[in-house]
Amino acid sequence: MFRRVGLFVLASIALLLVSSTVEAVPAYARKHQVACTQCHSAWPLLNAYGRAFKENGYRLSREPSPPDPVTGDITIDDSLTLARSLPMSFRVQGRPFVKRSTDSRFDMQVVHELEVQITDATAGNLSYYANFEAADDAEWTVEVADLVGGWHPRAQANIVGGYGPLTFADPYSTFSSRRLTQDRPSPNSAGFQSGYRFRDSTQFGSFYGRVGGLFYSATVGTGAGDPVGTDKKDYLVRAAYDLPAGISIGAFSLTGDKELTLPLRTQEYSRAGADVQLETGPFTANAVWYEADEDAAATLVGQKNGAWYVQALYVSPTNVPVVPVVRYESVESAGGAASTNSLAVALLAYVRGNVNVSLDYTTQTKVPPGREKTNRFSLLVIFSM
């Protein structure tokens, strides 16, 4: 298995390097003949245009357009329309140099992760999104990261569902499962006592829409650590409003519970907070704060802990865009009596339309008593096609 998948990874890299379409960008940009920066302020963060594209069900407009004679859909009959080509994108991430303060050696993951995305809008206001991943630290086992379908009849009412994070329908970047730096913001990965993390995929269904500047969504999911949907359910409501001058403000509330076996009981948990985002020219900043309130788990007592982060980036208006990123983040523990704070600094360079190179430094500035502060320096390379 390892050898077969490894050969597949190497073949994908070779194809990327020698392909005559080396300037190609992922499927959306190729299909619609636009640059990645049309939708992304700095990949993977969506700008206002990109948010509208996602809300529309991966369409530039909700208005129907005639199919392209080469790449457009093929209509078999009134009830069946097929895509003429499969909109597929590949992304290969390498970490050729990773140096941690806890180790005198450095890691060399020249090929760390492979992603394959298959996604498009189809006839009947339908959409689909599939994302498959394989990584070296999981012995190149192919995993389904996201598998989602959607129906988008109008701006005010859309339905998406499948396997993915509860925040899948959210077009804002606050809880994106995508990484701008080597690590996701730690509040997105904090499980506290219940184990629920915003980044995790699960079975879910969402209703969302937009009226003017107001975005809203309601989501039900199958609970933390329950991929087959047999546990108790989680409920997430979300609203965000776009103000003038590129400012967006939002709020969210999640409630859920899960069955514990030792002891046999139900644990209730919640997340509630607010976020803000600013986009002005080449500058983007966003921040989030939320409180996690959880019942006792096993022998642990119930706790309330806060988590927050502030992030800013600047996209240089040059032929080779250079993007400095700064993020400061904090996750509390022990009922707010302790916290882990970190500073992440990265310098990204989009050297080609489908090649991204970055230097990434993360250091802990505060840790709970008894723990040692750590830091890490990394060189990251991402190829997309």
Tab-separated table of C-alpha atoms in Angstrom:
chain	number	residue	atom	x	y	z
A	1	MET	CA	0.000	0.000	0.000
A	2	PHE	CA	2.735	2.450	1.000
A	3	ARG	CA	4.685	1.738	-2.192
A	4	ARG	CA	1.644	2.162	-4.463
A	5	VAL	CA	0.574	5.443	-2.912
A	6	GLY	CA	4.182	6.644	-2.798
A	7	LEU	CA	4.564	6.009	-6.524
A	8	PHE	CA	1.298	7.877	-7.107
A	9	VAL	CA	2.647	10.873	-5.183
A	10	LEU	CA	5.929	10.864	-7.085
A	11	ALA	CA	4.119	10.552	-10.391
A	12	SER	CA	1.883	13.487	-9.476
A	13	ILE	CA	4.925	15.627	-8.697
A	14	ALA	CA	6.617	14.610	-11.918
A	15	LEU	CA	3.496	15.480	-13.881
A	16	LEU	CA	3.334	18.843	-12.176
A	17	LEU	CA	6.956	19.622	-12.967
A	18	VAL	CA	7.025	18.564	-16.604
A	19	SER	CA	3.474	19.385	-17.663
A	20	SER	CA	3.196	21.715	-20.619
A	21	THR	CA	0.543	23.585	-18.627
A	22	VAL	CA	2.907	24.549	-15.847
A	23	GLU	CA	1.187	27.935	-15.589
A	24	ALA	CA	-2.122	26.190	-14.816
A	25	VAL	CA	-4.001	26.993	-11.610
A	26	PRO	CA	-6.644	24.878	-9.829
A	27	ALA	CA	-9.958	23.895	-11.364
A	28	TYR	CA	-12.058	26.975	-10.585
A	29	ALA	CA	-9.551	29.391	-12.083
A	30	ARG	CA	-9.037	27.178	-15.115
A	31	LYS	CA	-12.771	26.755	-15.761
A	32	HIS	CA	-13.669	30.439	-15.385
A	33	GLN	CA	-10.440	31.833	-16.879
A	34	VAL	CA	-9.612	34.027	-13.882
A	35	ALA	CA	-6.563	34.299	-11.648
A	36	CYS	CA	-6.595	32.776	-8.157
A	37	THR	CA	-6.412	36.318	-6.747
A	38	GLN	CA	-9.901	36.950	-8.128
A	39	CYS	CA	-11.304	34.986	-5.157
A	40	HIS	CA	-8.401	34.892	-2.687
A	41	SER	CA	-6.712	37.784	-0.920
A	42	ALA	CA	-3.960	35.253	-0.160
A	43	TRP	CA	-4.792	31.601	-0.652
A	44	PRO	CA	-6.685	30.085	1.115
A	45	LEU	CA	-8.390	33.206	2.532
A	46	LEU	CA	-11.467	34.259	0.542
A	47	ASN	CA	-12.118	37.890	-0.336
A	48	ALA	CA	-15.591	39.353	-0.944
A	49	TYR	CA	-15.668	38.024	-4.528
A	50	GLY	CA	-14.621	34.566	-3.355
A	51	ARG	CA	-17.251	34.518	-0.632
A	52	ALA	CA	-19.960	35.316	-3.184
A	53	PHE	CA	-18.601	32.572	-5.466
A	54	LYS	CA	-18.836	30.014	-2.670
A	55	GLU	CA	-22.294	31.148	-1.539
A	56	ASN	CA	-23.541	30.909	-5.137
A	57	GLY	CA	-22.619	27.220	-5.232
A	58	TYR	CA	-19.257	27.698	-7.012
A	59	ARG	CA	-20.722	29.960	-9.684
A	60	LEU	CA	-19.651	33.446	-10.725
A	61	SER	CA	-23.321	34.377	-10.999
A	62	ARG	CA	-26.692	32.776	-10.267
A	63	GLU	CA	-27.843	33.788	-13.727
A	64	PRO	CA	-27.770	30.876	-16.201
A	65	SER	CA	-25.198	31.083	-18.977
A	66	PRO	CA	-24.886	29.084	-22.222
A	67	PRO	CA	-22.520	26.105	-21.931
A	68	ASP	CA	-19.054	26.286	-23.427
A	69	PRO	CA	-18.936	24.011	-26.525
A	70	VAL	CA	-15.685	22.411	-25.315
A	71	THR	CA	-15.817	22.388	-21.503
A	72	GLY	CA	-19.541	22.860	-20.805
A	73	ASP	CA	-22.057	20.308	-19.522
A	74	ILE	CA	-23.710	17.718	-21.772
A	75	THR	CA	-27.506	17.468	-21.452
A	76	ILE	CA	-28.677	13.873	-21.945
A	77	ASP	CA	-32.365	14.587	-21.277
A	78	ASP	CA	-34.476	16.857	-19.083
A	79	SER	CA	-33.439	14.971	-15.940
A	80	LEU	CA	-29.771	14.206	-16.623
A	81	THR	CA	-26.864	16.595	-17.234
A	82	LEU	CA	-23.245	15.439	-17.180
A	83	ALA	CA	-20.009	17.404	-17.006
A	84	ARG	CA	-17.925	17.179	-20.179
A	85	SER	CA	-14.703	17.212	-18.125
A	86	LEU	CA	-13.919	16.389	-14.497
A	87	PRO	CA	-12.898	19.576	-12.618
A	88	MET	CA	-9.999	18.176	-10.593
A	89	SER	CA	-7.185	19.956	-8.773
A	90	PHE	CA	-4.027	18.569	-7.185
A	91	ARG	CA	-2.052	20.147	-4.385
A	92	VAL	CA	1.281	18.817	-3.110
A	93	GLN	CA	2.800	20.265	0.065
A	94	GLY	CA	6.404	19.790	1.095
A	95	ARG	CA	8.184	20.669	4.315
A	96	PRO	CA	11.837	20.221	3.316
A	97	PHE	CA	13.098	21.838	6.516
A	98	VAL	CA	11.428	21.819	9.959
A	99	LYS	CA	13.546	22.643	13.022
A	100	ARG	CA	12.065	22.410	16.520
A	101	SER	CA	13.644	23.761	19.686
A	102	THR	CA	13.018	20.407	21.377
A	103	ASP	CA	15.248	18.484	18.933
A	104	SER	CA	18.844	19.073	17.795
A	105	ARG	CA	17.996	17.494	14.437
A	106	PHE	CA	15.660	18.790	11.749
A	107	ASP	CA	12.802	17.055	9.943
A	108	MET	CA	12.923	16.740	6.146
A	109	GLN	CA	9.498	16.099	4.610
A	110	VAL	CA	10.173	16.935	0.974
A	111	VAL	CA	6.739	15.533	0.141
A	112	HIS	CA	4.456	15.814	3.156
A	113	GLU	CA	0.883	15.858	1.887
A	114	LEU	CA	-1.128	15.307	-1.287
A	115	GLU	CA	-4.629	16.689	-1.803
A	116	VAL	CA	-7.007	15.899	-4.637
A	117	GLN	CA	-10.096	18.096	-4.998
A	118	ILE	CA	-13.019	17.376	-7.308
A	119	THR	CA	-15.631	20.118	-7.260
A	120	ASP	CA	-18.012	21.993	-9.525
A	121	ALA	CA	-21.425	23.535	-10.026
A	122	THR	CA	-23.876	21.482	-12.068
A	123	ALA	CA	-27.242	21.940	-13.721
A	124	GLY	CA	-30.283	22.369	-11.494
A	125	ASN	CA	-28.476	24.739	-9.108
A	126	LEU	CA	-26.529	21.805	-7.655
A	127	SER	CA	-22.909	21.660	-6.506
A	128	TYR	CA	-20.475	19.110	-5.168
A	129	TYR	CA	-17.152	19.234	-3.355
A	130	ALA	CA	-14.861	16.267	-2.637
A	131	ASN	CA	-11.453	16.527	-0.996
A	132	PHE	CA	-9.126	13.527	-0.533
A	133	GLU	CA	-5.879	13.666	1.433
A	134	ALA	CA	-2.840	11.485	2.026
A	135	ALA	CA	0.163	12.386	4.192
A	136	ASP	CA	3.504	10.885	5.150
A	137	ASP	CA	2.739	10.911	8.886
A	138	ALA	CA	-0.347	8.745	8.163
A	139	GLU	CA	1.676	6.288	6.016
A	140	TRP	CA	0.039	7.733	2.876
A	141	THR	CA	-3.358	6.312	3.745
A	142	VAL	CA	-5.925	8.083	1.572
A	143	GLU	CA	-8.624	9.760	3.675
A	144	VAL	CA	-11.853	11.551	2.798
A	145	ALA	CA	-11.489	15.028	4.263
A	146	ASP	CA	-14.702	16.489	2.796
A	147	LEU	CA	-17.555	15.076	0.729
A	148	VAL	CA	-20.358	17.627	0.361
A	149	GLY	CA	-23.268	18.302	-1.971
A	150	GLY	CA	-25.404	21.418	-2.238
A	151	TRP	CA	-28.575	22.921	-3.688
A	152	HIS	CA	-28.568	26.677	-4.375
A	153	PRO	CA	-31.955	27.842	-5.691
A	154	ARG	CA	-31.587	31.479	-4.546
A	155	ALA	CA	-29.356	33.766	-2.531
A	156	GLN	CA	-31.683	33.717	0.468
A	157	ALA	CA	-31.982	29.915	0.744
A	158	ASN	CA	-29.315	27.258	0.148
A	159	ILE	CA	-28.772	23.758	1.510
A	160	VAL	CA	-25.453	21.909	1.776
A	161	GLY	CA	-24.716	18.650	3.543
A	162	GLY	CA	-22.455	15.657	3.714
A	163	TYR	CA	-19.170	15.009	5.489
A	164	GLY	CA	-17.142	18.036	6.523
A	165	PRO	CA	-16.724	20.573	9.333
A	166	LEU	CA	-19.841	22.183	10.787
A	167	THR	CA	-18.534	25.524	9.501
A	168	PHE	CA	-18.337	24.302	5.876
A	169	ALA	CA	-21.061	26.695	4.635
A	170	ASP	CA	-19.410	29.689	6.316
A	171	PRO	CA	-17.720	31.817	3.598
A	172	TYR	CA	-15.660	33.829	6.068
A	173	SER	CA	-12.139	32.787	6.988
A	174	THR	CA	-12.529	32.768	10.769
A	175	PHE	CA	-12.836	28.994	11.120
A	176	SER	CA	-11.423	27.854	7.801
A	177	SER	CA	-9.889	24.386	8.019
A	178	ARG	CA	-7.289	25.536	5.469
A	179	ARG	CA	-3.837	26.573	6.647
A	180	LEU	CA	-2.345	29.955	5.793
A	181	THR	CA	0.669	29.093	7.978
A	182	GLN	CA	2.003	25.640	8.868
A	183	ASP	CA	-0.491	25.355	11.730
A	184	ARG	CA	-4.130	26.340	11.840
A	185	PRO	CA	-5.006	28.966	14.455
A	186	SER	CA	-4.941	27.076	17.744
A	187	PRO	CA	-8.520	28.109	18.740
A	188	ASN	CA	-9.708	26.180	15.657
A	189	SER	CA	-7.903	23.053	16.908
A	190	ALA	CA	-8.734	23.320	20.616
A	191	GLY	CA	-10.843	20.364	21.803
A	192	PHE	CA	-10.878	21.182	25.523
A	193	GLN	CA	-12.541	18.345	27.523
A	194	SER	CA	-15.287	17.357	25.079
A	195	GLY	CA	-12.966	16.854	22.115
A	196	TYR	CA	-15.084	19.047	19.801
A	197	ARG	CA	-12.848	21.027	17.399
A	198	PHE	CA	-14.048	23.464	14.728
A	199	ARG	CA	-11.630	21.919	12.217
A	200	ASP	CA	-12.968	18.340	12.473
A	201	SER	CA	-15.184	16.776	9.811
A	202	THR	CA	-18.426	15.012	10.674
A	203	GLN	CA	-21.827	14.304	9.139
A	204	PHE	CA	-23.742	17.592	8.839
A	205	GLY	CA	-26.489	19.521	7.100
A	206	SER	CA	-26.659	23.320	6.753
A	207	PHE	CA	-29.203	25.892	5.659
A	208	TYR	CA	-27.724	29.270	4.768
A	209	GLY	CA	-28.480	32.446	2.853
A	210	ARG	CA	-27.813	36.127	2.430
A	211	VAL	CA	-30.042	39.197	2.405
A	212	GLY	CA	-28.043	42.276	1.457
A	213	GLY	CA	-25.030	42.411	3.743
A	214	LEU	CA	-26.415	39.836	6.198
A	215	PHE	CA	-25.192	36.226	6.003
A	216	TYR	CA	-26.917	33.588	8.162
A	217	SER	CA	-26.696	29.839	8.626
A	218	ALA	CA	-28.069	27.036	10.796
A	219	THR	CA	-26.302	23.678	10.974
A	220	VAL	CA	-26.914	20.332	12.646
A	221	GLY	CA	-24.072	17.821	12.958
A	222	THR	CA	-23.476	14.407	14.436
A	223	GLY	CA	-21.254	15.396	17.334
A	224	ALA	CA	-17.589	15.291	18.256
A	225	GLY	CA	-15.780	12.119	17.246
A	226	ASP	CA	-18.850	10.505	15.651
A	227	PRO	CA	-18.298	10.039	11.888
A	228	VAL	CA	-21.298	7.718	11.377
A	229	GLY	CA	-23.909	9.926	13.038
A	230	THR	CA	-25.164	7.708	15.864
A	231	ASP	CA	-24.286	10.025	18.775
A	232	LYS	CA	-26.227	13.033	20.013
A	233	LYS	CA	-26.230	16.064	17.740
A	234	ASP	CA	-24.503	19.444	17.638
A	235	TYR	CA	-26.296	22.651	16.624
A	236	LEU	CA	-24.526	25.715	15.231
A	237	VAL	CA	-26.095	29.068	14.364
A	238	ARG	CA	-24.085	31.799	12.692
A	239	ALA	CA	-24.644	35.348	11.463
A	240	ALA	CA	-22.295	37.915	9.927
A	241	TYR	CA	-22.849	41.365	8.482
A	242	ASP	CA	-20.771	43.214	5.884
A	243	LEU	CA	-20.347	46.880	6.755
A	244	PRO	CA	-18.886	49.584	4.505
A	245	ALA	CA	-15.109	49.964	4.168
A	246	GLY	CA	-14.513	46.215	3.974
A	247	ILE	CA	-15.500	45.461	7.579
A	248	SER	CA	-17.423	42.300	8.525
A	249	ILE	CA	-18.665	41.458	12.004
A	250	GLY	CA	-20.156	38.165	13.119
A	251	ALA	CA	-21.331	36.013	15.999
A	252	PHE	CA	-21.965	32.307	16.504
A	253	SER	CA	-23.283	29.831	19.044
A	254	LEU	CA	-22.799	26.063	19.180
A	255	THR	CA	-24.446	23.630	21.590
A	256	GLY	CA	-23.974	19.893	21.760
A	257	ASP	CA	-23.735	16.852	23.952
A	258	LYS	CA	-22.149	13.414	23.768
A	259	GLU	CA	-22.553	10.086	25.519
A	260	LEU	CA	-19.776	9.148	27.954
A	261	THR	CA	-19.134	5.530	28.874
A	262	LEU	CA	-16.975	5.974	31.986
A	263	PRO	CA	-19.027	7.023	33.812
A	264	LEU	CA	-22.217	6.475	31.804
A	265	ARG	CA	-23.696	9.939	31.418
A	266	THR	CA	-24.279	12.765	28.938
A	267	GLN	CA	-21.746	15.581	28.688
A	268	GLU	CA	-23.019	18.944	27.482
A	269	TYR	CA	-20.763	21.559	25.881
A	270	SER	CA	-21.082	24.860	24.072
A	271	ARG	CA	-19.088	27.478	22.160
A	272	ALA	CA	-20.192	31.089	21.800
A	273	GLY	CA	-18.282	34.069	20.480
A	274	ALA	CA	-17.761	36.823	17.939
A	275	ASP	CA	-15.434	37.641	15.072
A	276	VAL	CA	-14.448	40.618	12.947
A	277	GLN	CA	-12.677	40.944	9.606
A	278	LEU	CA	-11.191	43.945	7.799
A	279	GLU	CA	-10.242	44.030	4.108
A	280	THR	CA	-8.849	47.255	2.718
A	281	GLY	CA	-6.712	47.163	-0.402
A	282	PRO	CA	-3.780	44.785	0.091
A	283	PHE	CA	-4.305	44.583	3.881
A	284	THR	CA	-6.452	41.944	5.605
A	285	ALA	CA	-6.964	41.393	9.325
A	286	ASN	CA	-9.322	39.182	11.282
A	287	ALA	CA	-9.904	38.278	14.898
A	288	VAL	CA	-12.082	35.865	16.843
A	289	TRP	CA	-12.919	35.237	20.488
A	290	TYR	CA	-15.120	32.531	21.961
A	291	GLU	CA	-15.858	30.863	25.290
A	292	ALA	CA	-16.029	27.078	25.663
A	293	ASP	CA	-18.393	25.944	28.419
A	294	GLU	CA	-18.287	22.221	29.194
A	295	ASP	CA	-19.745	19.841	31.747
A	296	ALA	CA	-17.516	17.508	33.676
A	297	ALA	CA	-15.875	14.734	31.626
A	298	ALA	CA	-15.069	11.523	33.521
A	299	THR	CA	-13.267	12.632	36.711
A	300	LEU	CA	-12.661	16.190	35.457
A	301	VAL	CA	-14.795	19.067	36.695
A	302	GLY	CA	-16.815	21.326	34.423
A	303	GLN	CA	-14.898	24.270	33.008
A	304	LYS	CA	-15.210	27.535	31.117
A	305	ASN	CA	-12.212	28.448	28.964
A	306	GLY	CA	-11.658	31.202	26.442
A	307	ALA	CA	-9.819	31.117	23.123
A	308	TRP	CA	-8.926	33.896	20.686
A	309	TYR	CA	-6.602	34.941	17.912
A	310	VAL	CA	-5.726	38.076	15.935
A	311	GLN	CA	-4.196	37.794	12.471
A	312	ALA	CA	-3.008	40.343	9.910
A	313	LEU	CA	-1.435	40.062	6.462
A	314	TYR	CA	-0.337	42.314	3.621
A	315	VAL	CA	-0.206	41.343	-0.069
A	316	SER	CA	2.535	43.258	-1.865
A	317	PRO	CA	1.495	44.699	-5.261
A	318	THR	CA	4.484	43.185	-7.077
A	319	ASN	CA	4.959	40.744	-9.947
A	320	VAL	CA	5.852	38.091	-7.377
A	321	PRO	CA	3.396	38.728	-4.528
A	322	VAL	CA	5.034	38.553	-1.108
A	323	VAL	CA	2.722	38.169	1.877
A	324	PRO	CA	3.914	38.750	5.450
A	325	VAL	CA	1.561	37.184	8.026
A	326	VAL	CA	1.460	37.779	11.781
A	327	ARG	CA	-0.871	35.936	14.184
A	328	TYR	CA	-1.104	35.951	17.969
A	329	GLU	CA	-3.326	33.358	19.642
A	330	SER	CA	-4.347	32.074	23.042
A	331	VAL	CA	-6.184	29.016	24.390
A	332	GLU	CA	-7.099	28.818	28.073
A	333	SER	CA	-7.154	25.689	30.234
A	334	ALA	CA	-7.933	24.733	33.850
A	335	GLY	CA	-11.044	26.910	33.889
A	336	GLY	CA	-9.161	29.978	32.705
A	337	ALA	CA	-6.420	29.629	35.344
A	338	ALA	CA	-3.787	28.859	32.693
A	339	SER	CA	-3.281	29.465	28.987
A	340	THR	CA	-1.031	28.639	26.056
A	341	ASN	CA	-0.164	31.718	23.984
A	342	SER	CA	1.729	31.604	20.683
A	343	LEU	CA	3.108	33.999	18.091
A	344	ALA	CA	3.227	32.878	14.450
A	345	VAL	CA	5.134	34.851	11.815
A	346	ALA	CA	5.295	33.787	8.170
A	347	LEU	CA	6.584	35.196	4.890
A	348	LEU	CA	4.826	33.750	1.840
A	349	ALA	CA	5.934	34.220	-1.765
A	350	TYR	CA	3.668	33.214	-4.662
A	351	VAL	CA	6.543	32.692	-7.082
A	352	ARG	CA	4.236	31.311	-9.806
A	353	GLY	CA	0.501	31.161	-10.187
A	354	ASN	CA	0.611	27.622	-8.809
A	355	VAL	CA	3.752	27.672	-6.626
A	356	ASN	CA	3.842	29.010	-3.083
A	357	VAL	CA	6.991	29.111	-0.912
A	358	SER	CA	6.932	30.266	2.715
A	359	LEU	CA	9.147	30.687	5.754
A	360	ASP	CA	7.246	30.027	8.976
A	361	TYR	CA	8.263	30.689	12.593
A	362	THR	CA	6.086	29.860	15.613
A	363	THR	CA	7.027	30.408	19.248
A	364	GLN	CA	5.126	29.915	22.489
A	365	THR	CA	5.133	33.039	24.646
A	366	LYS	CA	3.182	31.581	27.583
A	367	VAL	CA	2.515	28.015	28.738
A	368	PRO	CA	0.824	26.415	31.773
A	369	PRO	CA	2.975	25.839	34.870
A	370	GLY	CA	5.302	22.853	34.555
A	371	ARG	CA	5.578	23.012	30.767
A	372	GLU	CA	8.485	24.277	28.673
A	373	LYS	CA	8.067	26.880	25.951
A	374	THR	CA	8.902	25.665	22.448
A	375	ASN	CA	9.453	27.170	19.016
A	376	ARG	CA	9.715	25.923	15.437
A	377	PHE	CA	11.120	27.210	12.130
A	378	SER	CA	9.912	25.743	8.825
A	379	LEU	CA	10.350	26.031	5.079
A	380	LEU	CA	7.157	25.117	3.208
A	381	VAL	CA	6.576	24.605	-0.523
A	382	ILE	CA	3.158	24.082	-2.158
A	383	PHE	CA	2.537	23.109	-5.803
A	384	SER	CA	-0.963	23.257	-7.258
A	385	MET	CA	-2.356	22.287	-10.646
